[in-house]
Coordinates of C-alpha atoms in Angstrom, one line a residue:
Chain A
M1 CA -0.3 26.3 46.3
S2 CA -1.2 30.0 45.9
T3 CA -4.3 29.4 43.8
G4 CA -6.7 31.2 46.1
T5 CA -4.7 34.4 46.7
P6 CA -5.1 37.5 44.5
S7 CA -1.4 37.6 43.5
G8 CA -1.8 33.9 42.3
A9 CA -4.8 34.8 40.3
A10 CA -3.0 37.8 38.7
Q11 CA 0.0 35.6 38.0
R12 CA -2.1 33.1 36.3
L13 CA -3.9 35.8 34.3
R14 CA -0.5 37.2 33.1
R15 CA 0.7 33.7 32.2
G16 CA -2.6 33.2 30.3
A17 CA -2.0 36.4 28.3
R18 CA 1.4 35.2 27.3
R19 CA 0.1 31.9 26.2
W20 CA -2.7 33.4 24.0
P21 CA -0.9 33.4 20.7
R22 CA 0.3 29.8 21.1
T23 CA -3.2 28.6 22.1
L24 CA -4.6 30.4 19.0
G25 CA -1.9 28.8 16.9
L26 CA -2.7 25.4 18.2
A27 CA -6.4 25.8 17.5
L28 CA -5.6 27.0 14.0
L29 CA -3.4 24.0 13.4
L30 CA -6.3 21.7 14.2
V31 CA -8.7 23.6 12.0
V32 CA -6.2 23.6 9.1
A33 CA -5.6 19.9 9.6
V34 CA -9.3 19.2 9.5
I35 CA -9.9 21.3 6.4
L36 CA -6.9 19.8 4.5
G37 CA -7.9 16.3 5.6
T38 CA -11.5 16.9 4.4
G39 CA -10.5 18.6 1.1
L40 CA -7.6 16.6 -0.1
G41 CA -7.3 12.9 -1.0
S42 CA -7.2 10.6 -4.0
V43 CA -10.0 12.8 -5.3
T44 CA -9.5 16.6 -4.9
I45 CA -12.5 18.6 -3.8
A46 CA -12.6 22.4 -3.9
P47 CA -13.1 24.2 -0.5
G48 CA -16.5 25.6 -1.7
D49 CA -17.7 22.1 -2.5
V50 CA -16.5 20.8 0.9
L51 CA -18.5 23.5 2.7
G52 CA -21.5 22.9 0.5
A53 CA -21.3 19.2 1.2
L54 CA -21.0 19.9 5.0
W55 CA -24.1 22.1 4.8
R56 CA -26.1 19.6 2.8
G57 CA -25.1 16.9 5.3
V58 CA -26.0 19.0 8.4
S59 CA -29.3 20.2 6.9
G60 CA -30.3 16.7 6.0
Q61 CA -30.4 17.2 2.2
E62 CA -29.7 14.3 -0.2
L63 CA -26.0 13.7 -0.8
A64 CA -24.7 12.9 -4.2
G65 CA -21.3 12.6 -5.9
S66 CA -18.5 14.3 -4.0
D67 CA -20.9 15.1 -1.2
V68 CA -20.8 11.5 -0.3
I69 CA -17.0 11.5 -0.2
V70 CA -16.8 14.5 2.0
W71 CA -19.6 13.7 4.4
S72 CA -19.6 9.9 4.6
I73 CA -16.0 9.0 4.0
R74 CA -13.6 11.8 4.7
L75 CA -15.2 13.6 7.6
P76 CA -15.8 10.6 9.8
R77 CA -12.3 9.5 8.9
V78 CA -10.9 12.9 9.9
V79 CA -13.0 13.0 13.1
M80 CA -11.8 9.5 14.0
G81 CA -8.2 10.7 13.4
V82 CA -8.7 13.6 15.8
L83 CA -10.3 11.3 18.4
V84 CA -7.6 8.6 18.2
G85 CA -4.7 11.1 18.0
A86 CA -6.0 13.0 21.0
A87 CA -6.7 9.9 23.0
L88 CA -3.3 8.3 22.4
S89 CA -1.4 11.6 23.0
M90 CA -3.2 12.3 26.3
C91 CA -2.7 8.8 27.5
G92 CA 1.0 9.0 26.5
A93 CA 1.4 12.2 28.5
S94 CA -0.4 10.7 31.5
F95 CA 1.7 7.5 31.4
Q96 CA 4.9 9.5 31.1
G97 CA 3.8 11.5 34.1
V98 CA 2.6 8.7 36.3
F99 CA 5.7 6.6 35.7
R100 CA 8.0 9.6 35.6
N101 CA 9.5 8.0 32.5
P102 CA 9.8 10.1 29.3
L103 CA 9.8 7.0 27.1
A104 CA 6.5 5.6 28.4
D105 CA 3.6 5.3 25.9
P106 CA -0.1 4.4 26.0
Y107 CA 0.7 0.8 25.1
L108 CA 3.1 0.3 28.0
L109 CA 1.0 -2.0 30.2
G110 CA -0.2 -4.4 27.4
V111 CA -3.2 -2.4 26.2
A112 CA -2.2 -2.6 22.6
S113 CA -1.3 -6.3 22.5
G114 CA -4.5 -7.0 24.5
S115 CA -6.7 -5.2 22.1
A116 CA -4.9 -6.6 19.2
L117 CA -5.6 -10.1 20.5
G118 CA -9.2 -9.3 21.0
A119 CA -9.5 -7.8 17.5
T120 CA -7.6 -10.8 16.0
V121 CA -10.0 -13.3 17.6
A122 CA -13.0 -11.3 16.3
I123 CA -11.5 -10.9 12.8
V124 CA -10.3 -14.5 12.4
L125 CA -13.6 -15.9 13.7
D126 CA -15.4 -13.5 11.3
W127 CA -17.5 -11.8 14.0
P128 CA -19.6 -8.8 12.9
R129 CA -17.8 -5.5 12.7
A130 CA -19.6 -4.1 15.8
A131 CA -18.1 -6.9 17.9
I132 CA -14.5 -6.0 17.0
P133 CA -14.1 -3.1 19.4
V134 CA -16.0 -4.9 22.2
A135 CA -13.6 -7.8 21.9
A136 CA -10.6 -5.4 21.7
L137 CA -11.8 -3.5 24.7
V138 CA -12.5 -6.5 26.8
C139 CA -9.1 -8.0 26.1
A140 CA -7.3 -4.7 26.5
L141 CA -8.7 -4.2 30.0
G142 CA -8.0 -7.9 30.8
A143 CA -4.4 -7.4 29.8
V144 CA -4.1 -4.3 32.0
A145 CA -5.8 -6.1 34.9
L146 CA -3.3 -9.0 34.4
T147 CA -0.4 -6.6 34.4
L148 CA -1.6 -4.9 37.6
I149 CA -2.1 -8.3 39.4
L150 CA 1.4 -9.4 38.3
A151 CA 3.0 -6.1 39.4
R152 CA 1.2 -5.8 42.7
E153 CA 3.4 -5.7 45.8
G154 CA 1.1 -5.7 48.8
R155 CA -1.0 -2.6 48.2
R156 CA 1.6 -0.9 46.1
F157 CA 2.4 -0.8 42.3
P158 CA 6.1 0.0 41.9
P159 CA 6.6 1.6 38.4
T160 CA 9.5 -0.8 37.5
R161 CA 7.4 -3.9 38.3
L162 CA 4.5 -2.4 36.4
I163 CA 6.5 -1.7 33.3
L164 CA 8.3 -5.1 33.4
S165 CA 4.9 -6.9 33.9
G166 CA 3.4 -4.9 31.0
V167 CA 6.3 -5.9 28.7
V168 CA 5.9 -9.6 29.5
V169 CA 2.1 -9.6 29.3
G170 CA 2.4 -7.7 26.0
S171 CA 4.8 -10.3 24.5
V172 CA 2.8 -13.3 25.6
L173 CA -0.4 -11.8 24.1
S174 CA 1.4 -10.8 20.9
A175 CA 2.6 -14.4 20.5
A176 CA -1.0 -15.6 21.0
S177 CA -2.2 -13.2 18.3
T178 CA 0.5 -14.3 15.9
A179 CA -0.4 -18.0 16.4
L180 CA -4.1 -17.1 15.6
I181 CA -3.1 -15.1 12.5
L182 CA -1.1 -18.1 11.2
R183 CA -4.1 -20.4 11.7
G184 CA -6.5 -18.0 10.0
Q185 CA -4.3 -17.4 6.9
D186 CA -7.0 -16.1 4.6
R187 CA -7.7 -13.2 7.0
A188 CA -4.0 -12.5 7.7
R189 CA -4.0 -9.3 5.7
L190 CA -7.0 -8.0 7.6
V191 CA -5.3 -8.6 10.9
L192 CA -2.0 -7.2 9.5
A193 CA -3.8 -4.0 8.5
Y194 CA -5.1 -3.8 12.0
T195 CA -1.7 -4.2 13.7
L196 CA -0.3 -1.6 11.3
G197 CA -3.0 1.0 12.2
D198 CA -5.5 2.0 9.5
L199 CA -8.2 4.7 9.5
G200 CA -9.8 3.4 6.3
F201 CA -13.5 2.6 6.4
S202 CA -14.1 4.6 9.6
G203 CA -17.8 5.6 9.5
W204 CA -19.9 7.7 11.7
R205 CA -21.2 4.7 13.6
D206 CA -17.6 3.8 14.4
V207 CA -16.9 7.3 15.6
L208 CA -19.9 7.2 17.8
T209 CA -18.8 3.9 19.3
V210 CA -15.3 5.1 20.1
L211 CA -16.3 8.6 21.3
P212 CA -17.6 7.6 24.8
Y213 CA -14.4 5.7 25.7
V214 CA -12.2 8.5 24.6
A215 CA -14.3 11.2 26.3
L216 CA -14.7 9.3 29.5
G217 CA -11.0 8.3 29.7
G218 CA -9.8 11.8 28.6
A219 CA -12.1 13.6 31.1
A220 CA -10.9 11.4 34.0
L221 CA -7.3 12.1 33.1
L222 CA -7.9 15.9 33.0
L223 CA -9.4 15.6 36.5
L224 CA -6.3 13.9 37.7
A225 CA -4.0 16.4 36.1
R226 CA -3.2 18.4 39.2
A227 CA -2.4 15.3 41.2
L228 CA -0.1 14.2 38.4
D229 CA 1.8 17.5 38.8
T230 CA 2.4 16.8 42.4
L231 CA 3.6 13.3 41.6
Q232 CA 6.5 14.8 39.6
L233 CA 8.0 15.7 43.0
G234 CA 8.5 12.0 43.7
D235 CA 6.4 9.4 45.5
L236 CA 7.5 10.4 49.0
T237 CA 7.0 14.1 48.6
A238 CA 3.6 13.5 46.9
R239 CA 2.5 11.3 49.7
S240 CA 3.5 13.8 52.3
L241 CA 1.5 16.4 50.4
G242 CA -1.6 14.2 50.8
V243 CA -1.7 12.6 47.4
P244 CA -2.8 8.9 47.6
V245 CA 0.0 7.8 45.2
E246 CA -1.0 4.2 44.7
R247 CA -4.6 4.9 44.1
L248 CA -3.7 7.8 41.8
R249 CA -1.4 5.5 39.8
L250 CA -4.2 2.9 39.5
L251 CA -6.8 5.5 38.5
V252 CA -4.6 7.0 35.8
V253 CA -3.8 3.5 34.4
V254 CA -7.5 2.6 34.3
A255 CA -8.6 5.9 32.7
A256 CA -5.8 5.8 30.1
S257 CA -6.5 2.2 29.3
V258 CA -10.2 2.9 28.7
A259 CA -9.3 5.7 26.3
T260 CA -6.6 3.8 24.6
A261 CA -8.7 0.7 24.2
G262 CA -11.4 2.8 22.6
A263 CA -8.9 4.4 20.3
V264 CA -7.4 1.2 19.0
A265 CA -10.8 -0.6 18.7
Y266 CA -11.4 0.0 15.0
V267 CA -8.3 1.7 13.7
G268 CA -5.8 -0.7 15.2
I269 CA -2.4 0.0 16.7
I270 CA -1.0 3.4 15.6
G271 CA 2.5 3.6 16.9
F272 CA 4.6 6.5 18.3
V273 CA 1.9 9.2 18.4
G274 CA 1.4 8.7 22.2
L275 CA 5.1 8.7 22.7
I276 CA 6.2 11.6 20.6
V277 CA 3.4 14.2 20.8
P278 CA 3.6 14.8 24.5
H279 CA 7.3 15.6 24.2
I280 CA 6.6 18.2 21.5
A281 CA 3.7 19.6 23.6
R282 CA 5.9 19.8 26.7
L283 CA 8.6 21.7 24.7
A284 CA 6.2 24.1 23.2
F285 CA 3.7 24.7 26.0
G286 CA 5.2 23.7 29.3
A287 CA 5.0 20.7 31.6
G288 CA 2.0 21.4 33.8
H289 CA -0.3 18.5 33.3
R290 CA -3.5 20.3 32.7
T291 CA -2.0 22.3 29.8
L292 CA 0.1 19.3 28.7
L293 CA -2.9 17.0 28.4
L294 CA -5.0 19.6 26.5
T295 CA -2.2 20.7 24.2
S296 CA -1.2 17.0 23.6
A297 CA -4.8 16.2 22.7
V298 CA -5.0 19.0 20.1
L299 CA -1.5 18.4 18.7
G300 CA -2.1 14.6 18.5
G301 CA -5.5 15.0 16.8
A302 CA -4.1 17.5 14.2
G303 CA -1.0 15.4 13.7
L304 CA -2.8 12.1 13.1
V305 CA -5.2 13.7 10.6
L306 CA -2.2 15.1 8.7
A307 CA -0.3 11.7 8.9
D308 CA -3.4 10.0 7.6
L309 CA -3.6 12.5 4.7
L310 CA 0.0 11.6 3.9
A311 CA -0.9 7.9 4.1
R312 CA -3.8 8.0 1.7
T313 CA -2.2 10.3 -0.8
T314 CA 1.1 8.4 -1.1
A315 CA 2.2 4.8 -1.4
L316 CA 2.6 4.6 2.4
S317 CA -1.1 3.7 2.4
Q318 CA -1.6 3.2 6.1
V319 CA -1.5 5.9 8.8
G320 CA 0.4 3.5 11.2
I321 CA 3.2 3.2 8.7
V322 CA 3.5 7.0 8.5
T323 CA 3.6 7.6 12.2
T324 CA 6.1 4.8 12.7
L325 CA 8.4 6.1 9.9
L326 CA 8.2 9.6 11.4
G327 CA 8.1 8.6 15.1
G328 CA 10.9 6.0 15.1
P329 CA 13.8 8.4 14.3
F330 CA 12.3 11.0 16.7
F331 CA 12.3 8.3 19.4
L332 CA 15.9 7.5 18.8
Y333 CA 16.7 11.2 19.0
L334 CA 14.9 11.3 22.5
L335 CA 16.9 8.3 23.6
R336 CA 20.2 9.8 22.6
R337 CA 19.3 13.2 24.2
Q338 CA 18.4 11.4 27.5
R339 CA 21.8 9.6 27.6
E340 CA 23.8 12.8 27.2
Chain B
M1 CA -14.5 -29.6 -21.6
K2 CA -12.0 -30.8 -19.0
I3 CA -12.0 -34.4 -20.4
L4 CA -11.6 -33.1 -23.9
T5 CA -8.5 -31.0 -22.8
L6 CA -7.1 -34.0 -21.1
T7 CA -7.5 -36.4 -24.0
T8 CA -6.0 -33.9 -26.5
T9 CA -3.1 -33.4 -24.1
L10 CA -2.5 -37.1 -23.8
A11 CA -2.7 -37.7 -27.5
L12 CA -0.1 -35.1 -28.2
A13 CA 2.1 -36.1 -25.3
G14 CA 2.5 -39.6 -26.8
T15 CA 4.0 -38.1 -30.0
A16 CA 6.4 -35.8 -28.1
A17 CA 10.1 -36.1 -28.5
A18 CA 11.9 -36.6 -25.2
A19 CA 13.8 -33.7 -23.7
T20 CA 17.5 -34.1 -23.3
Y21 CA 18.9 -34.0 -19.7
P22 CA 20.8 -32.5 -18.0
L23 CA 18.7 -29.5 -18.8
T24 CA 19.6 -25.9 -17.7
L25 CA 17.0 -23.2 -17.5
T26 CA 16.8 -19.8 -15.8
D27 CA 14.2 -19.6 -13.0
D28 CA 12.2 -16.6 -11.6
L29 CA 15.0 -16.0 -9.0
N30 CA 17.3 -15.4 -12.0
R31 CA 19.4 -18.5 -11.2
K32 CA 20.6 -21.0 -13.8
V33 CA 19.2 -24.3 -12.5
T34 CA 20.4 -27.6 -13.9
V35 CA 18.1 -30.6 -13.8
K36 CA 20.2 -33.7 -14.1
A37 CA 17.6 -36.2 -15.2
E38 CA 13.8 -36.3 -15.8
P39 CA 12.4 -35.4 -12.4
M40 CA 10.3 -38.3 -11.1
R41 CA 9.9 -37.2 -7.4
I42 CA 8.5 -33.6 -7.4
I43 CA 7.4 -31.4 -4.6
S44 CA 5.3 -28.4 -5.6
M45 CA 4.9 -25.5 -3.1
V46 CA 2.6 -23.4 -5.4
P47 CA -1.1 -24.5 -5.9
S48 CA -1.2 -23.4 -9.6
T49 CA 2.0 -25.3 -10.3
S50 CA 0.5 -28.5 -8.7
E51 CA -2.6 -28.1 -10.8
T52 CA -0.5 -27.6 -14.0
L53 CA 1.5 -30.7 -13.3
C54 CA -1.7 -32.7 -12.9
A55 CA -3.0 -31.2 -16.2
L56 CA 0.3 -32.3 -17.8
N57 CA -0.5 -35.8 -16.5
V58 CA 2.4 -36.1 -14.1
C59 CA 0.3 -35.8 -11.0
D60 CA 1.6 -39.2 -9.8
R61 CA 5.1 -37.8 -9.6
L62 CA 4.2 -35.4 -6.8
V63 CA 5.6 -36.7 -3.5
G64 CA 4.6 -33.5 -1.6
V65 CA 2.6 -30.3 -2.1
D66 CA 1.9 -27.2 -0.1
A67 CA -1.1 -26.8 2.2
Y68 CA -3.2 -24.9 -0.3
S69 CA -2.8 -27.3 -3.2
D70 CA -6.4 -28.7 -3.2
F71 CA -7.2 -29.2 -6.9
P72 CA -7.5 -31.6 -8.5
A73 CA -9.0 -33.9 -5.9
Q74 CA -6.3 -36.5 -6.2
L75 CA -3.9 -34.1 -4.5
S76 CA -5.6 -34.7 -1.2
K77 CA -3.7 -37.9 -0.9
V78 CA -0.3 -36.2 -1.4
P79 CA 1.5 -35.3 1.8
K80 CA 1.2 -31.6 2.8
M81 CA 4.5 -29.8 3.5
G82 CA 3.5 -26.5 4.9
D83 CA 3.5 -23.4 2.7
L84 CA 6.0 -21.0 1.2
Y85 CA 6.3 -19.0 4.4
T86 CA 6.1 -21.8 7.0
P87 CA 7.6 -24.8 5.0
N88 CA 8.2 -28.1 6.6
I89 CA 11.8 -28.4 5.4
E90 CA 12.4 -31.6 7.3
A91 CA 9.5 -33.4 5.6
M92 CA 10.6 -32.1 2.3
V93 CA 14.1 -33.4 2.6
A94 CA 12.9 -36.7 3.9
A95 CA 10.7 -37.1 0.8
K96 CA 13.9 -37.3 -1.3
P97 CA 12.6 -35.1 -4.1
D98 CA 14.7 -34.7 -7.3
L99 CA 12.9 -31.3 -8.0
V100 CA 11.2 -28.8 -5.7
L101 CA 9.1 -26.1 -7.4
V102 CA 8.7 -22.9 -5.4
S103 CA 7.8 -19.3 -6.1
K104 CA 10.2 -16.3 -6.0
Y105 CA 8.5 -15.4 -2.7
G106 CA 8.9 -17.2 0.6
K107 CA 12.0 -18.7 2.1
V108 CA 12.1 -22.3 1.0
S109 CA 14.8 -22.2 -1.8
E110 CA 17.9 -21.4 0.2
S111 CA 17.6 -24.0 2.9
L112 CA 16.7 -26.7 0.4
A113 CA 19.5 -25.7 -2.0
Q114 CA 21.9 -26.1 0.9
A115 CA 20.7 -29.6 1.4
G116 CA 21.7 -30.3 -2.2
I117 CA 18.1 -30.4 -3.6
T118 CA 17.3 -28.9 -7.0
V119 CA 15.0 -26.0 -6.5
F120 CA 13.3 -24.2 -9.3
A121 CA 11.3 -20.9 -8.7
L122 CA 8.4 -20.4 -11.0
N123 CA 5.5 -18.0 -10.5
P124 CA 3.5 -16.5 -13.3
E125 CA 2.2 -13.0 -12.5
T126 CA 1.1 -11.4 -15.8
Y127 CA -1.4 -12.9 -18.2
D128 CA 1.3 -13.7 -20.8
E129 CA 3.4 -15.4 -18.1
V130 CA 0.6 -17.8 -17.3
F131 CA 1.4 -19.4 -20.7
S132 CA 5.1 -18.9 -21.0
K133 CA 5.7 -20.3 -17.5
L134 CA 3.5 -23.3 -18.2
L135 CA 5.7 -24.1 -21.2
T136 CA 8.8 -23.8 -19.0
L137 CA 7.2 -26.2 -16.6
G138 CA 6.4 -28.6 -19.4
K139 CA 10.1 -28.5 -20.5
L140 CA 11.3 -29.2 -17.0
V141 CA 9.3 -32.3 -16.5
N142 CA 9.7 -33.6 -20.1
R143 CA 6.1 -32.9 -21.1
E144 CA 6.9 -30.1 -23.6
A145 CA 4.4 -31.2 -26.2
A146 CA 1.6 -31.7 -23.7
A147 CA 2.3 -28.2 -22.4
K148 CA 2.1 -26.8 -25.9
A149 CA -1.2 -28.6 -26.4
L150 CA -2.5 -27.4 -23.1
V151 CA -1.6 -23.8 -23.9
T152 CA -3.3 -24.1 -27.3
T153 CA -6.5 -25.5 -25.7
M154 CA -6.5 -22.8 -23.0
A155 CA -6.1 -20.1 -25.6
R156 CA -8.9 -21.6 -27.7
D157 CA -11.3 -21.8 -24.7
I158 CA -10.5 -18.3 -23.7
A159 CA -11.1 -17.1 -27.2
K160 CA -14.5 -18.8 -27.2
T161 CA -15.6 -16.7 -24.2
E162 CA -14.1 -13.6 -25.6
V163 CA -16.1 -13.9 -28.8
L164 CA -19.3 -14.1 -26.6
T165 CA -18.5 -11.1 -24.4
R166 CA -17.4 -9.0 -27.4
A167 CA -21.1 -9.2 -28.5
A168 CA -22.2 -7.7 -25.2
V169 CA -24.2 -4.5 -25.8
T170 CA -23.0 -2.8 -22.7
K171 CA -19.9 -3.4 -20.6
P172 CA -20.4 -2.4 -17.0
T173 CA -17.7 -0.5 -15.1
A174 CA -16.5 -2.9 -12.4
Y175 CA -14.7 -3.0 -9.1
F176 CA -13.1 -6.3 -8.3
E177 CA -12.1 -6.8 -4.6
I178 CA -9.6 -9.4 -3.8
D179 CA -9.2 -8.4 -0.1
P180 CA -11.4 -6.5 2.2
T181 CA -8.7 -4.0 3.4
P182 CA -9.4 -3.2 0.4
Y183 CA -7.2 -4.5 -2.4
S184 CA -8.2 -4.7 -6.1
I185 CA -6.7 -5.7 -9.4
G186 CA -5.0 -3.6 -12.0
P187 CA -5.8 -4.0 -15.7
K188 CA -2.4 -5.5 -16.4
S189 CA -2.5 -8.3 -13.9
F190 CA -3.6 -11.6 -15.2
M191 CA -6.8 -11.3 -13.2
G192 CA -7.4 -7.8 -14.6
V193 CA -6.9 -9.1 -18.1
L194 CA -9.5 -11.8 -17.4
L195 CA -11.9 -9.2 -16.0
T196 CA -11.7 -7.2 -19.2
K197 CA -12.1 -10.4 -21.3
A198 CA -15.2 -11.2 -19.3
G199 CA -16.8 -8.1 -20.6
A200 CA -16.3 -5.5 -17.9
R201 CA -14.5 -2.2 -17.7
N202 CA -12.1 -2.2 -14.7
I203 CA -12.3 1.1 -12.8
I204 CA -8.7 0.7 -11.6
P205 CA -6.3 2.6 -13.9
E206 CA -3.0 0.9 -15.0
S207 CA -1.0 3.6 -13.1
M208 CA -2.2 2.1 -9.8
G209 CA -0.3 -1.1 -10.3
D210 CA -1.2 -4.8 -10.5
F211 CA -2.7 -5.5 -7.1
P212 CA -3.2 -2.0 -5.5
K213 CA -4.6 -1.1 -2.1
V214 CA -7.4 1.2 -3.0
D215 CA -8.7 4.3 -1.2
P216 CA -12.4 3.8 -0.5
E217 CA -13.2 7.3 -1.7
F218 CA -11.7 6.5 -5.1
I219 CA -14.3 3.7 -5.5
V220 CA -17.1 6.2 -4.5
K221 CA -15.9 8.6 -7.1
A222 CA -15.7 5.9 -9.8
N223 CA -19.2 4.7 -8.8
P224 CA -18.9 1.3 -10.5
Q225 CA -22.0 -0.4 -12.0
L226 CA -20.8 -3.7 -10.8
M227 CA -18.9 -5.0 -7.7
L228 CA -17.3 -8.4 -7.6
G229 CA -15.6 -10.3 -4.8
L230 CA -17.6 -9.0 -1.8
D231 CA -21.2 -9.5 -0.6
A232 CA -24.0 -6.9 -0.9
K233 CA -24.4 -6.6 2.9
T234 CA -20.7 -5.7 3.4
A235 CA -20.7 -3.2 0.5
A236 CA -23.9 -1.4 1.8
A237 CA -22.5 -1.2 5.3
R238 CA -19.3 0.6 4.3
P239 CA -19.3 4.4 4.9
G240 CA -20.8 6.2 1.8
W241 CA -21.2 3.1 -0.3
A242 CA -25.0 2.5 0.2
N243 CA -25.9 4.9 -2.7
L244 CA -23.4 3.6 -5.2
S245 CA -24.9 2.4 -8.5
A246 CA -23.8 -1.2 -8.0
V247 CA -25.2 -1.4 -4.5
K248 CA -28.5 0.2 -5.4
A249 CA -28.9 -2.0 -8.5
G250 CA -28.1 -5.1 -6.5
R251 CA -25.1 -5.7 -8.7
V252 CA -22.7 -6.7 -5.9
I253 CA -21.7 -10.3 -6.5
S254 CA -19.6 -12.4 -4.1
L255 CA -17.8 -15.1 -6.1
P256 CA -18.4 -18.7 -5.3
A257 CA -15.5 -20.2 -3.4
E258 CA -14.5 -22.4 -6.3
L259 CA -14.5 -19.6 -8.8
S260 CA -12.6 -17.3 -6.5
S261 CA -9.9 -19.9 -6.1
S262 CA -9.6 -20.9 -9.7
L263 CA -9.6 -17.3 -10.8
S264 CA -6.7 -16.4 -8.5
R265 CA -4.5 -19.3 -9.6
P266 CA -2.6 -18.7 -12.8
G267 CA -3.1 -22.3 -14.1
P268 CA -5.0 -24.6 -16.3
R269 CA -8.4 -23.7 -14.9
L270 CA -8.3 -20.1 -16.1
P271 CA -10.4 -20.6 -19.2
A272 CA -13.2 -22.2 -17.1
A273 CA -12.9 -19.5 -14.5
L274 CA -13.1 -16.8 -17.2
R275 CA -16.3 -18.5 -18.5
S276 CA -17.9 -18.5 -15.1
L277 CA -16.9 -14.9 -14.5
A278 CA -18.3 -13.8 -17.9
R279 CA -21.5 -15.7 -17.0
L280 CA -21.8 -13.7 -13.7
I281 CA -21.2 -10.4 -15.5
H282 CA -23.3 -11.1 -18.7
P283 CA -25.9 -13.8 -17.8
E284 CA -27.8 -12.7 -20.9
L285 CA -25.1 -14.0 -23.2
F286 CA -25.3 -17.6 -21.8
R287 CA -29.0 -18.3 -22.2

């Protein structure tokens, strides 16, 4: 802990200088992803027209023709992709840190199956669109609460018990969703699209609904980043360094669950982003959690926008299918590498 | 019209020569299936097949139908045996059928075939198949002449509507939504053919397939003058759709439940469904 000393500051400055090109590259990647995501699609729009449409939208002029596609359909879809990709990747990085398990993902404690159950109830019962994320969020947090209650051992939350409880809660809730889907046959495809992850029909209002959850959860995780670093030394060492390990674990789980629940509220369950992106970020930018969370967020946002672009311009059709097709093999690679 | 169809069918059925059994036909799973004798105890797991059997006047031979077979009304008395994906195999075997009609989808045929029950897969998908498969079904249940008569009546009724819509001064470009995720219909699907016959121009090109998932921005670009299969409120609430021609002009029409079910079933109600659809698109022609 040499943060306050001059030599520490100089060291950080030097390290910062070395990271400059990579940080720039990362920012560029996000910009390129947003531009490609906004310009390309089933209808191709020239870059000049994209900029014109953006300007007309910002300055409140009337939108017509391809302006509508850029401003009302693609841009909110792209922004939603950035938000969701960033949220899932940050949560994945935090979960991998807090459980010291490289294969942990944001859905580990039943968040995904909880929110899927909530969304399924809302969809099958034909509730208004605005109620879907609320139902998803309530059930997601309920699922995490249930997992925590089941995993609790006195005042402690041992990681293995947390993960096992999460798996069981997840399975039970998934079964409940499936039973509901089978009862509400005519809406089955709507629910299926949700469980496969789909960014289609994301509008500005949806973006604004999701934003606070992602921002709140993400900011909390960033504040906890230094403590997460200390936790990598092991529970005992962390405790002796004054880190309240159990409370930290609880805080990270709650913050990540809020962000994840917001992320999956409208677009459904997009697999593997939260699992894979943190690994890439760790390899490219190092394992310190503040950097890791930020780089994961940018990489995840850019990655999901590009995956969605691939989905809507090919027969793969849904972004969740793309991430699973790309992420699955990568996951198996990680698994093999870990065994060796 | 329905009564007329039925009487014509019956009159012709009386003069039909009996089919010779055992009868071997190729089904939609590409299997050669032999029916030993005229089937008298039939289970139908496809709603349009159940409907067609009733139109061929062998409704009373049905000892079981799938959960979605709800037309005509007399089917409500026939025991329900699940659906193609969650079939109640035990109930089906217990009903001792001599013929079970399924589609090429689902997982019914294998387990039933193992139980020694004759299973025939039959599901029309294109417009032409609606008629050719109807004739096959007629052959299977020894109602070949009735099937031919039904096909003739259907073709005639469809032509009547087509003559009307051909006179339409303008044909609106149309988007037909069959599922809100959203899925639409291609011009080659039987529903797409009906949409064209009803006097509309489908915005979906043939290259996108028969029942494609559509990118919302494609619909914005096409800016259809008419939308069918969803309600005005839903359409207006979708990002960027509020200013589309159809939405602004109030030409977003959600189909009545009965029409949407008869239109999606490739069976004997298609001519009536076409007529209702044409009436929705061109009310001026039906005054």
